[in-house]
Short mmCIF file of C-alpha atoms and ligand atoms in Angstrom, two decimals:
data_model
loop_
_atom_site.label_atom_id
_atom_site.label_comp_id
_atom_site.label_asym_id
_atom_site.label_seq_id
_atom_site.Cartn_x
_atom_site.Cartn_y
_atom_site.Cartn_z
CA MET A 1 137.80 118.64 74.49
CA ALA A 2 136.95 120.69 71.43
CA ASP A 3 139.37 118.52 69.49
CA TYR A 4 137.57 115.23 70.24
CA THR A 5 137.49 113.65 66.78
CA LEU A 6 135.91 110.24 67.42
CA PRO A 7 132.29 109.57 66.40
CA LEU A 8 129.84 110.99 68.91
CA PRO A 9 126.45 109.40 69.72
CA GLN A 10 123.47 110.55 67.69
CA PRO A 11 120.65 110.55 70.27
CA THR A 12 117.07 110.50 69.16
CA ILE A 13 114.20 111.22 71.54
CA LEU A 14 114.52 107.62 72.58
CA HIS A 15 118.17 107.79 73.65
CA GLN A 16 118.42 111.36 74.99
CA PRO A 17 117.52 110.47 78.62
CA MET A 18 120.26 107.82 78.61
CA TRP A 19 122.89 110.34 77.49
CA ASP A 20 121.62 112.85 80.02
CA ALA A 21 122.08 110.27 82.81
CA PHE A 22 125.54 109.32 81.51
CA LYS A 23 126.52 113.01 81.71
CA GLN A 24 125.73 112.80 85.40
CA HIS A 25 127.79 109.61 85.68
CA LYS A 26 124.74 107.44 86.24
CA LEU A 27 124.68 104.14 84.36
CA VAL A 28 121.10 103.50 83.35
CA VAL A 29 119.20 100.84 81.39
CA GLN A 30 115.55 100.72 80.46
CA ARG A 31 113.32 98.85 82.87
CA CYS A 32 109.67 97.79 82.47
CA ARG A 33 107.58 98.79 85.49
CA ALA A 34 105.03 96.13 84.62
CA CYS A 35 107.28 93.03 84.51
CA ASP A 36 110.75 94.16 85.75
CA MET A 37 112.43 93.36 82.46
CA MET A 38 115.68 95.29 81.93
CA PHE A 39 117.16 95.92 78.49
CA ILE A 40 119.74 97.97 76.63
CA PHE A 41 118.27 98.49 73.13
CA ALA A 42 116.00 101.48 73.84
CA ARG A 43 112.36 101.02 73.01
CA GLU A 44 108.85 102.41 73.58
CA HIS A 45 107.56 98.93 74.40
CA CYS A 46 108.84 96.22 76.75
CA PRO A 47 110.08 93.30 74.61
CA ARG A 48 108.63 90.79 77.10
CA CYS A 49 105.16 92.03 77.99
CA TRP A 50 104.70 94.92 75.50
CA ALA A 51 103.85 97.39 78.26
CA THR A 52 104.73 101.03 77.56
CA ASP A 53 105.33 101.99 81.21
CA LEU A 54 109.13 102.08 81.01
CA GLU A 55 111.69 103.90 83.12
CA TRP A 56 115.41 104.59 83.01
CA TYR A 57 116.84 102.58 85.87
CA GLU A 58 120.23 103.13 87.48
CA VAL A 59 122.28 100.00 87.73
CA SER A 60 125.40 99.24 89.84
CA GLY A 61 127.96 99.82 87.10
CA ARG A 62 129.54 96.48 87.88
CA GLY A 63 129.71 93.48 85.66
CA ARG A 64 131.91 90.98 83.83
CA LEU A 65 133.60 90.83 80.45
CA TYR A 66 131.28 88.67 78.36
CA THR A 67 133.57 88.78 75.32
CA TYR A 68 135.92 91.17 73.58
CA THR A 69 138.17 91.76 70.60
CA THR A 70 141.33 93.78 70.20
CA VAL A 71 140.63 96.20 67.37
CA ARG A 72 143.52 96.65 64.95
CA GLN A 73 141.63 97.91 61.94
CA PRO A 74 138.77 100.26 63.04
CA ALA A 75 135.68 100.88 60.98
CA HIS A 76 136.04 104.64 61.54
CA PRO A 77 139.43 106.13 60.55
CA ALA A 78 139.45 108.47 63.57
CA PHE A 79 140.18 105.47 65.75
CA ASN A 80 143.32 104.61 63.79
CA GLU A 81 145.74 106.36 66.12
CA LEU A 82 144.35 104.46 69.12
CA VAL A 83 144.90 100.89 67.89
CA PRO A 84 145.25 98.34 69.37
CA TYR A 85 142.41 98.86 71.86
CA VAL A 86 139.78 96.63 73.40
CA TYR A 87 136.17 96.70 72.11
CA ALA A 88 134.12 94.73 74.51
CA ILE A 89 130.70 93.42 75.48
CA VAL A 90 130.09 93.82 79.19
CA GLN A 91 127.49 91.79 81.02
CA LEU A 92 126.15 93.94 83.86
CA ASP A 93 125.47 92.28 87.21
CA GLU A 94 121.80 93.21 86.62
CA GLY A 95 121.74 91.14 83.38
CA PRO A 96 121.81 93.34 80.30
CA ARG A 97 124.86 93.42 78.04
CA LEU A 98 126.33 96.52 76.41
CA PRO A 99 129.18 97.28 74.01
CA SER A 100 131.97 99.49 75.43
CA ASN A 101 135.74 99.80 75.76
CA LEU A 102 138.10 98.45 78.44
CA VAL A 103 140.52 101.00 79.86
CA ASN A 104 143.24 101.03 82.54
CA VAL A 105 144.31 97.45 81.77
CA PRO A 106 147.24 96.10 79.67
CA LEU A 107 146.10 94.04 76.67
CA ASP A 108 147.67 90.87 77.97
CA HIS A 109 145.72 91.10 81.22
CA VAL A 110 142.32 91.07 79.47
CA HIS A 111 140.40 87.80 79.72
CA VAL A 112 136.76 86.76 79.27
CA ASP A 113 134.77 86.78 82.54
CA MET A 114 137.00 89.29 84.32
CA PRO A 115 135.16 91.49 86.82
CA LEU A 116 134.67 95.10 85.67
CA ARG A 117 133.35 98.39 86.93
CA VAL A 118 132.21 101.45 85.05
CA VAL A 119 134.49 104.46 84.62
CA TRP A 120 133.31 107.70 83.03
CA ASP A 121 134.92 109.36 80.02
CA ASP A 122 133.68 112.97 79.61
CA VAL A 123 134.57 113.29 75.92
CA THR A 124 132.73 116.57 75.22
CA PRO A 125 130.57 118.96 77.20
CA GLU A 126 127.52 117.15 75.80
CA PHE A 127 128.62 113.53 75.93
CA THR A 128 130.05 111.17 78.57
CA LEU A 129 130.81 107.58 77.54
CA PRO A 130 130.63 104.71 79.98
CA LYS A 131 133.81 102.63 79.81
CA PHE A 132 135.00 99.77 81.96
CA GLU A 133 138.12 98.92 83.97
CA PRO A 134 139.11 95.91 86.06
CA ASP A 135 137.19 95.74 89.36
CA PRO A 136 139.58 94.74 92.18
CA ASP A 137 136.66 93.88 94.43
CA GLY A 138 134.89 91.90 91.70
CA MET A 139 136.17 88.44 92.45
CA ALA A 140 134.18 88.37 95.70
CA ARG A 141 130.94 89.16 93.86
CA ARG A 142 128.65 86.40 92.82
CA LEU A 143 127.96 85.89 89.14
CA PRO A 144 124.62 87.11 87.83
CA HIS A 145 123.45 83.54 87.19
CA GLN A 146 124.08 82.72 90.85
CA THR A 147 121.88 85.54 92.13
CA GLY A 148 118.74 84.98 90.12
CA ALA A 149 119.39 88.09 88.04
CA ALA A 150 119.81 85.85 85.04
CA ARG A 151 116.03 85.80 84.70
CA ILE A 152 116.48 89.31 83.33
CA HIS A 153 117.92 88.34 80.03
CA ALA A 154 120.91 90.05 78.56
CA SER A 155 119.33 90.48 75.22
CA GLY A 156 116.12 91.88 76.49
CA VAL A 157 114.46 88.92 74.83
CA PRO A 158 112.34 86.51 76.89
CA ALA A 159 113.53 83.01 77.60
CA HIS A 160 113.61 80.68 74.65
CA THR A 161 110.41 79.20 73.36
CA PRO A 162 110.79 76.34 70.89
CA ALA A 163 109.64 76.94 67.35
CA PRO A 164 106.28 75.40 66.63
CA ALA A 165 106.42 71.86 65.28
CA MET B 1 95.58 69.78 43.63
CA ASP B 2 94.73 73.49 43.59
CA LYS B 3 97.96 75.36 43.13
CA THR B 4 96.50 78.84 43.43
CA LEU B 5 96.39 80.78 46.67
CA ARG B 6 92.61 81.01 46.44
CA GLY B 7 91.06 80.33 49.79
CA LYS B 8 94.34 79.46 51.36
CA GLY B 9 94.70 82.43 53.72
CA ALA B 10 92.77 85.26 55.32
CA VAL B 11 93.31 88.50 57.18
CA ILE B 12 92.00 88.10 60.77
CA GLY B 13 93.12 91.28 62.57
CA ILE B 14 94.12 94.84 61.87
CA GLY B 15 95.87 97.74 63.59
CA GLU B 16 96.11 101.32 62.34
CA LEU B 17 97.17 104.74 63.61
CA ARG B 18 95.40 107.92 62.76
CA PRO B 19 97.71 109.77 60.34
CA MET B 20 99.24 112.88 61.91
CA ARG B 21 101.28 115.65 60.41
CA ARG B 22 104.18 114.89 62.73
CA ARG B 23 104.93 112.61 65.66
CA PRO B 24 108.00 114.22 67.28
CA ASP B 25 107.37 112.40 70.53
CA ARG B 26 107.52 108.91 69.01
CA THR B 27 109.92 106.70 67.07
CA GLY B 28 109.16 104.98 63.76
CA ILE B 29 109.83 101.53 65.20
CA GLY B 30 107.66 102.38 68.18
CA LEU B 31 104.76 103.18 65.83
CA ALA B 32 105.36 99.92 63.94
CA ALA B 33 105.30 97.98 67.18
CA GLU B 34 102.14 99.71 68.33
CA VAL B 35 100.12 98.71 65.24
CA ALA B 36 101.58 95.23 65.21
CA ILE B 37 100.55 94.71 68.85
CA GLU B 38 97.07 96.12 68.07
CA ALA B 39 96.60 93.85 65.07
CA ILE B 40 97.74 90.77 66.98
CA ALA B 41 95.27 91.52 69.78
CA ASP B 42 92.56 92.32 67.19
CA ALA B 43 93.11 88.86 65.75
CA GLY B 44 92.64 87.30 69.19
CA LEU B 45 96.19 86.05 69.11
CA LEU B 46 98.98 86.11 71.72
CA LYS B 47 102.58 87.16 71.21
CA GLU B 48 103.59 83.49 71.19
CA ASP B 49 101.24 82.77 68.27
CA VAL B 50 103.13 85.11 65.91
CA ASP B 51 105.70 83.20 63.93
CA GLY B 52 105.85 85.17 60.67
CA LEU B 53 106.77 88.80 59.92
CA ILE B 54 106.78 90.96 56.82
CA THR B 55 108.01 94.54 57.04
CA GLU B 56 108.54 97.39 54.65
CA LEU B 57 112.26 98.12 54.34
CA ALA B 58 112.13 101.82 55.37
CA LEU B 59 111.80 100.37 58.83
CA GLY B 60 115.06 98.48 58.54
CA GLU B 61 115.35 94.75 58.07
CA PRO B 62 112.61 92.64 59.72
CA ALA B 63 115.11 91.54 62.38
CA GLN B 64 114.98 95.01 63.96
CA LEU B 65 111.23 94.88 64.59
CA ALA B 66 111.37 91.19 65.63
CA GLU B 67 113.98 91.99 68.22
CA TYR B 68 112.11 95.08 69.37
CA LEU B 69 108.94 93.08 69.90
CA GLY B 70 110.76 90.16 71.44
CA ILE B 71 109.31 87.74 68.86
CA ARG B 72 111.18 84.94 67.09
CA PRO B 73 109.72 84.54 63.58
CA ARG B 74 110.39 81.30 61.75
CA TRP B 75 109.52 83.07 58.49
CA ALA B 76 110.23 86.69 57.70
CA HIS B 77 110.52 88.98 54.68
CA GLY B 78 111.45 92.60 54.02
CA VAL B 79 109.53 94.06 51.07
CA ASN B 80 109.69 97.30 49.17
CA MET B 81 107.46 97.51 46.09
CA PHE B 82 106.86 101.24 46.45
CA GLY B 83 103.10 101.89 46.28
CA ALA B 84 102.31 98.22 45.86
CA THR B 85 104.07 97.21 49.06
CA GLY B 86 100.96 96.77 51.16
CA ALA B 87 99.17 94.88 48.43
CA ILE B 88 101.99 92.46 47.75
CA MET B 89 102.24 91.61 51.43
CA LEU B 90 98.89 89.78 51.36
CA PRO B 91 99.80 87.13 48.80
CA LEU B 92 103.25 86.80 50.31
CA ALA B 93 101.72 86.11 53.69
CA VAL B 94 99.24 83.64 52.21
CA MET B 95 102.09 81.87 50.46
CA ALA B 96 103.74 81.47 53.85
CA VAL B 97 100.71 80.29 55.76
CA SER B 98 99.48 77.97 52.97
CA THR B 99 102.80 76.19 52.75
CA GLY B 100 103.43 75.74 56.47
CA MET B 101 106.28 78.29 56.55
CA ALA B 102 104.38 80.09 59.29
CA ASN B 103 100.99 79.96 61.03
CA ASN B 104 100.38 83.62 61.80
CA VAL B 105 102.15 86.33 59.74
CA VAL B 106 102.10 89.96 60.91
CA CYS B 107 102.53 92.49 58.08
CA VAL B 108 103.74 95.96 59.13
CA ILE B 109 104.44 99.23 57.30
CA ASN B 110 105.40 102.44 59.06
CA THR B 111 107.08 105.82 58.60
CA PRO B 112 109.87 107.29 60.66
CA ALA B 113 108.59 109.68 63.37
CA GLY B 114 110.53 111.79 65.82
CA ASP B 115 113.66 109.68 65.39
CA VAL B 116 114.78 111.24 62.13
CA LEU B 117 118.14 112.99 62.45
CA PRO B 118 118.71 116.29 60.58
CA GLY B 119 119.84 115.64 57.07
CA MET B 120 119.33 111.91 57.33
CA GLY B 121 116.60 109.41 56.83
CA ALA B 122 115.67 106.99 59.58
CA PRO B 123 119.12 106.31 61.15
CA ASN B 124 120.51 103.13 62.51
CA THR B 125 120.18 104.56 65.95
CA TYR B 126 121.33 101.39 67.63
CA GLN B 127 124.81 101.52 66.18
CA ALA B 128 125.03 105.30 66.53
CA ASN B 129 124.29 105.23 70.22
CA TYR B 130 125.67 101.89 71.39
CA GLU B 131 128.53 100.84 69.10
CA PHE B 132 130.18 103.54 66.98
CA PRO B 133 131.39 105.73 69.88
CA TYR B 134 133.47 102.76 71.12
CA GLY B 135 135.23 102.05 67.78
CA PRO B 136 134.20 98.63 66.49
CA GLY B 137 136.39 97.10 63.78
CA VAL B 138 135.88 97.38 60.07
CA ALA B 139 133.05 95.35 58.47
CA GLN B 140 131.76 92.63 60.86
CA ASN B 141 135.23 91.80 62.14
CA SER B 142 134.56 92.77 65.74
CA ASN B 143 131.24 91.00 65.99
CA TYR B 144 132.50 87.66 64.70
CA ALA B 145 135.79 88.00 66.57
CA MET B 146 133.80 88.33 69.79
CA ILE B 147 131.77 85.26 68.95
CA ALA B 148 135.01 83.31 68.37
CA GLN B 149 136.49 84.70 71.62
CA ARG B 150 133.45 83.51 73.57
CA HIS B 151 133.43 80.13 71.81
CA MET B 152 137.08 79.64 72.77
CA PHE B 153 136.26 80.65 76.38
CA GLU B 154 133.30 78.33 76.72
CA PHE B 155 134.53 75.29 74.81
CA GLY B 156 138.28 75.56 74.51
CA THR B 157 138.11 75.84 70.72
CA THR B 158 141.53 76.69 69.23
CA GLN B 159 142.64 78.98 66.45
CA GLU B 160 144.17 76.03 64.58
CA GLN B 161 140.84 74.21 64.55
CA LEU B 162 139.04 77.22 63.06
CA ALA B 163 141.87 77.97 60.63
CA LYS B 164 141.64 74.43 59.24
CA ILE B 165 138.19 75.30 57.82
CA ALA B 166 139.80 78.04 55.69
CA VAL B 167 142.51 75.65 54.50
CA ASP B 168 140.05 72.97 53.37
CA GLN B 169 137.93 75.53 51.53
CA ARG B 170 141.05 76.91 49.80
CA PHE B 171 141.86 73.38 48.65
CA ASN B 172 138.39 73.25 47.04
CA ALA B 173 138.96 76.59 45.36
CA GLN B 174 142.02 75.15 43.61
CA ALA B 175 139.54 73.09 41.58
CA ASN B 176 137.30 76.09 40.80
CA PRO B 177 138.68 78.32 38.02
CA LEU B 178 136.01 80.93 38.90
CA ALA B 179 137.31 81.39 42.46
CA ALA B 180 139.18 84.59 43.32
CA PHE B 181 141.90 82.54 44.99
CA TYR B 182 142.14 79.86 42.24
CA GLY B 183 145.85 79.19 41.79
CA THR B 184 146.74 80.35 45.30
CA PRO B 185 146.90 77.39 47.67
CA LEU B 186 146.95 77.89 51.40
CA THR B 187 148.47 75.99 54.38
CA LEU B 188 147.54 76.03 58.02
CA ASP B 189 150.80 77.90 58.77
CA ASP B 190 149.80 80.55 56.20
CA VAL B 191 146.54 81.19 58.06
CA MET B 192 148.16 81.13 61.50
CA ASN B 193 150.93 83.46 60.36
CA SER B 194 148.57 85.95 58.69
CA ARG B 195 148.16 89.21 60.55
CA MET B 196 145.67 89.54 63.40
CA VAL B 197 142.80 91.75 62.24
CA SER B 198 140.57 91.60 65.28
CA ASP B 199 141.66 89.16 67.97
CA PRO B 200 141.29 86.24 67.70
CA LEU B 201 140.47 86.55 63.93
CA LYS B 202 143.42 86.29 61.54
CA LEU B 203 143.30 87.97 58.14
CA LEU B 204 142.92 84.68 56.24
CA GLU B 205 139.88 83.77 58.32
CA CYS B 206 137.98 86.81 56.94
CA VAL B 207 136.24 87.21 53.61
CA MET B 208 137.73 89.44 50.85
CA PRO B 209 135.21 91.89 49.30
CA THR B 210 134.94 91.42 45.54
CA THR B 211 132.74 92.59 42.69
CA GLY B 212 130.44 90.09 40.98
CA ALA B 213 126.92 88.85 40.46
CA ALA B 214 124.89 85.67 40.29
CA ALA B 215 121.44 84.55 39.16
CA MET B 216 119.21 81.53 38.93
CA VAL B 217 115.92 80.50 37.40
CA VAL B 218 113.24 78.71 39.40
CA THR B 219 110.32 76.99 37.73
CA SER B 220 107.39 74.87 38.70
CA ALA B 221 107.67 71.14 39.20
CA ASP B 222 105.67 70.33 36.05
CA ARG B 223 108.07 72.33 33.90
CA ALA B 224 111.18 71.22 35.69
CA HIS B 225 112.13 68.48 33.19
CA SER B 226 111.83 70.64 30.09
CA GLY B 227 115.31 72.12 30.36
CA PRO B 228 118.74 70.69 29.42
CA HIS B 229 119.85 70.06 32.99
CA PRO B 230 118.51 67.79 35.72
CA PRO B 231 116.23 69.86 37.97
CA VAL B 232 117.34 70.47 41.55
CA TYR B 233 114.34 70.41 43.83
CA LEU B 234 113.88 72.34 47.05
CA LEU B 235 112.82 69.75 49.62
CA GLY B 236 112.61 71.89 52.75
CA ALA B 237 113.40 75.29 54.05
CA GLY B 238 113.36 77.20 57.33
CA VAL B 239 113.86 80.72 58.50
CA SER B 240 114.63 82.02 61.99
CA ILE B 241 115.23 85.40 63.56
CA GLU B 242 116.29 85.56 67.21
CA HIS B 243 117.86 88.98 67.47
CA GLY B 244 119.09 91.93 65.38
CA ILE B 245 122.61 92.03 64.03
CA PRO B 246 124.23 93.42 67.21
CA PRO B 247 125.46 90.23 68.86
CA ALA B 248 125.35 91.80 72.32
CA HIS B 249 121.66 90.89 72.21
CA ALA B 250 122.12 87.26 71.35
CA ILE B 251 120.80 85.04 74.06
CA LYS B 252 124.05 83.11 73.95
CA MET B 253 126.58 84.60 71.62
CA VAL B 254 127.87 81.16 70.57
CA ASP B 255 124.36 80.12 69.44
CA THR B 256 122.77 81.07 66.12
CA PRO B 257 119.17 80.91 64.84
CA VAL B 258 120.46 78.20 62.44
CA LYS B 259 119.39 75.71 65.10
CA HIS B 260 115.73 76.56 64.42
CA SER B 261 115.89 77.16 60.62
CA ALA B 262 117.83 73.94 60.02
CA ARG B 263 115.46 71.90 62.14
CA GLN B 264 112.46 73.14 60.13
CA ALA B 265 114.24 72.55 56.81
CA PHE B 266 115.14 68.95 57.79
CA GLN B 267 111.63 68.40 59.09
CA ASN B 268 110.06 69.64 55.82
CA ALA B 269 112.42 67.47 53.80
CA GLN B 270 111.92 64.46 56.10
CA LEU B 271 115.71 64.10 56.21
CA SER B 272 118.39 64.50 58.81
CA PRO B 273 121.91 65.96 58.85
CA ARG B 274 123.25 62.40 58.36
CA ASP B 275 121.50 62.20 54.98
CA MET B 276 123.38 65.22 53.55
CA ASN B 277 126.14 64.44 51.03
CA MET B 278 127.58 67.98 50.98
CA LEU B 279 127.18 71.31 52.72
CA SER B 280 127.30 74.93 51.60
CA LEU B 281 127.49 77.04 54.73
CA TYR B 282 127.64 80.81 54.86
CA ASP B 283 131.23 81.81 55.62
CA CYS B 284 131.98 85.45 56.23
CA TYR B 285 134.47 84.14 58.78
CA THR B 286 135.65 80.67 59.88
CA ILE B 287 133.75 80.94 63.11
CA THR B 288 130.53 81.42 61.15
CA VAL B 289 131.00 78.01 59.53
CA ALA B 290 131.91 76.50 62.88
CA VAL B 291 128.78 77.63 64.76
CA SER B 292 126.56 76.75 61.77
CA LEU B 293 127.93 73.20 61.74
CA GLU B 294 126.96 72.87 65.41
CA ASP B 295 123.57 74.51 65.18
CA ALA B 296 122.51 72.66 62.04
CA GLY B 297 123.24 69.38 63.88
CA PHE B 298 126.37 68.17 62.08
CA CYS B 299 128.12 68.02 65.48
CA LYS B 300 127.19 68.82 69.07
CA LYS B 301 127.32 72.40 70.44
CA GLY B 302 130.82 73.11 71.64
CA GLU B 303 132.42 70.20 69.79
CA VAL B 304 133.08 71.80 66.45
CA GLY B 305 136.77 72.29 67.20
CA ASP B 306 137.51 68.59 67.32
CA PHE B 307 134.96 67.94 64.60
CA ALA B 308 136.60 70.38 62.20
CA ALA B 309 140.06 69.02 62.96
CA SER B 310 139.01 65.40 62.25
CA THR B 311 136.71 65.99 59.29
CA ASP B 312 137.88 66.30 55.65
CA PHE B 313 135.83 69.20 54.28
CA THR B 314 137.40 68.99 50.80
CA TYR B 315 135.42 67.86 47.76
CA LYS B 316 137.29 64.54 48.11
CA GLY B 317 136.51 64.27 51.81
CA ASN B 318 133.95 62.60 54.04
CA LEU B 319 131.90 65.81 54.38
CA PRO B 320 132.44 68.18 51.43
CA LEU B 321 131.90 71.74 52.55
CA ASN B 322 131.85 74.88 50.44
CA THR B 323 133.23 73.07 47.43
CA HIS B 324 133.46 76.28 45.43
CA GLY B 325 135.85 77.64 48.01
CA GLY B 326 133.23 79.38 50.05
CA GLN B 327 133.21 83.15 50.20
CA LEU B 328 136.57 82.89 52.00
CA SER B 329 138.24 81.62 48.83
CA PHE B 330 135.66 82.34 46.10
CA GLY B 331 135.26 85.99 47.12
CA GLN B 332 132.38 87.94 48.63
CA SER B 333 130.61 89.99 45.95
CA GLY B 334 128.21 91.80 48.22
CA LEU B 335 124.97 89.90 48.64
CA ALA B 336 125.91 87.71 45.71
CA GLY B 337 128.49 86.20 48.07
CA GLY B 338 125.89 84.32 50.04
CA PHE B 339 124.15 83.46 46.77
CA SER B 340 127.34 81.66 45.67
CA HIS B 341 126.53 78.86 48.12
CA VAL B 342 123.18 78.30 46.42
CA ILE B 343 124.67 78.42 42.92
CA GLU B 344 127.46 75.97 43.81
CA SER B 345 124.96 73.61 45.39
CA VAL B 346 122.82 73.59 42.28
CA ARG B 347 125.92 73.16 40.09
CA GLN B 348 127.03 70.17 42.15
CA MET B 349 123.56 68.64 42.20
CA MET B 350 123.31 68.94 38.43
CA GLY B 351 126.67 67.17 38.17
CA ARG B 352 128.37 70.15 36.52
CA ALA B 353 131.12 70.84 39.08
CA GLY B 354 133.99 69.52 36.95
CA ASP B 355 137.12 68.45 38.82
CA ARG B 356 135.56 69.13 42.18
CA GLN B 357 132.37 67.17 41.48
CA VAL B 358 131.17 65.36 44.62
CA PRO B 359 130.24 61.80 43.66
CA LYS B 360 126.97 60.14 44.77
CA LEU B 361 125.21 63.39 45.50
CA ASP B 362 121.57 63.09 46.47
CA PHE B 363 121.08 65.76 49.13
CA CYS B 364 122.80 69.03 49.86
CA PHE B 365 122.35 71.44 52.78
CA VAL B 366 122.67 75.21 52.18
CA ASN B 367 122.41 78.08 54.64
CA GLY B 368 122.83 81.82 54.48
ZN1 ZN C 401 107.45 94.16 80.60
#
């Protein structure tokens, strides 16, 4: 593990609890205790109601592939020996979306909307990265928009309000 | 008509933190949000009333704070004038509210707090903690590839339909001696056979970084006729921020804030997409042009594939688009790349575009 050469996260006080939870293989997102909003981009304020009573909330670790790309020319040279690999945005069943990698799946089996489940990659003693693999039980699950979870928006941004006329 | 700002705007609320030696328990953006929320409440306004935002650039671009707060400004500006930053924000905000660009502008300046990493300034903590460990592609390749992937999934858009945009723009560049790819024509097969850089994006659907610069001079209406060239008037403009750059946060990844900014620009100009004689659309990638065409109203959402295939975007065509070649064929010289769309539009409107001059040109649509 000492020879892990890929970029590691750079937690600030805002992100440290998330990385601590990941180390224990718990997938967490921020949740507003005042209005139930869940979001990925860590904050001190809820983006919907501006409350500051936020918690780190453990989610199911299941979701679907919202979109992806096969990286052939990485931004960071340390990834060069791994190409081609899948960089993905996963929509969790609870609503929020997060960037990650797909693993344990051949490139030609990857398709948008495929069911996924979290798998943990303990890259160093300090850091564990959540990655995703195909979920064989996933087809039976209902989509987030069929369960009402869609009210918790992926972006952490409240439902659209038209621009003033 | 009084053209000064005198009496055309006022400060109606404030928020301020007591200065402290250190705030290791807080983040810079959290402090910015706190004073913004306080000022908005102090003004007797609600979150929904805020439609303008000015930030100081140490915070990051205004989009970061807008996304953090969950607000959707239709006018925003990042300012750094060193010690004069706070002072310059007042007239900037009054310019916005007195011209209808926004109704309520929040101005925010902050410092970093406990979120400064050793040896660094305020970091882009979003990317460091959510993107970089997973190896995104170089430049914005991955982000736009994932938009294209999702567009293909939702609407059945094909690679050939997107590639055709690059081909038409290259045709235009063959009439622009300033273009980086002048003298290098391109076919649909060339684009389709170019190497995959980030599926589904092919190399020739991505901009090439170049070195360059651009400039323009803007004057008041009463002086506009004093120069040697016909003046090109701004008839309408709009701004919209919906989320920060990470597209994972987009409400729908196939949608862009262009739908709001374009609507306001058309509204100000009292014109519609049908009135436009040519378009200059920001083109870091072909998919960028595609979703802008949809969101600006030149075709319906999801239909840009067929629209692109059946529309002639060349300077000789029925809807001339990026007649200088766009960044894809002109080259992307940093932020001057997006400026090239403005410069070309002005050049065309002045009737100085040479072989690629679009005839009967009254109105042009530009975005960035
Ligand atoms: Zn809330």
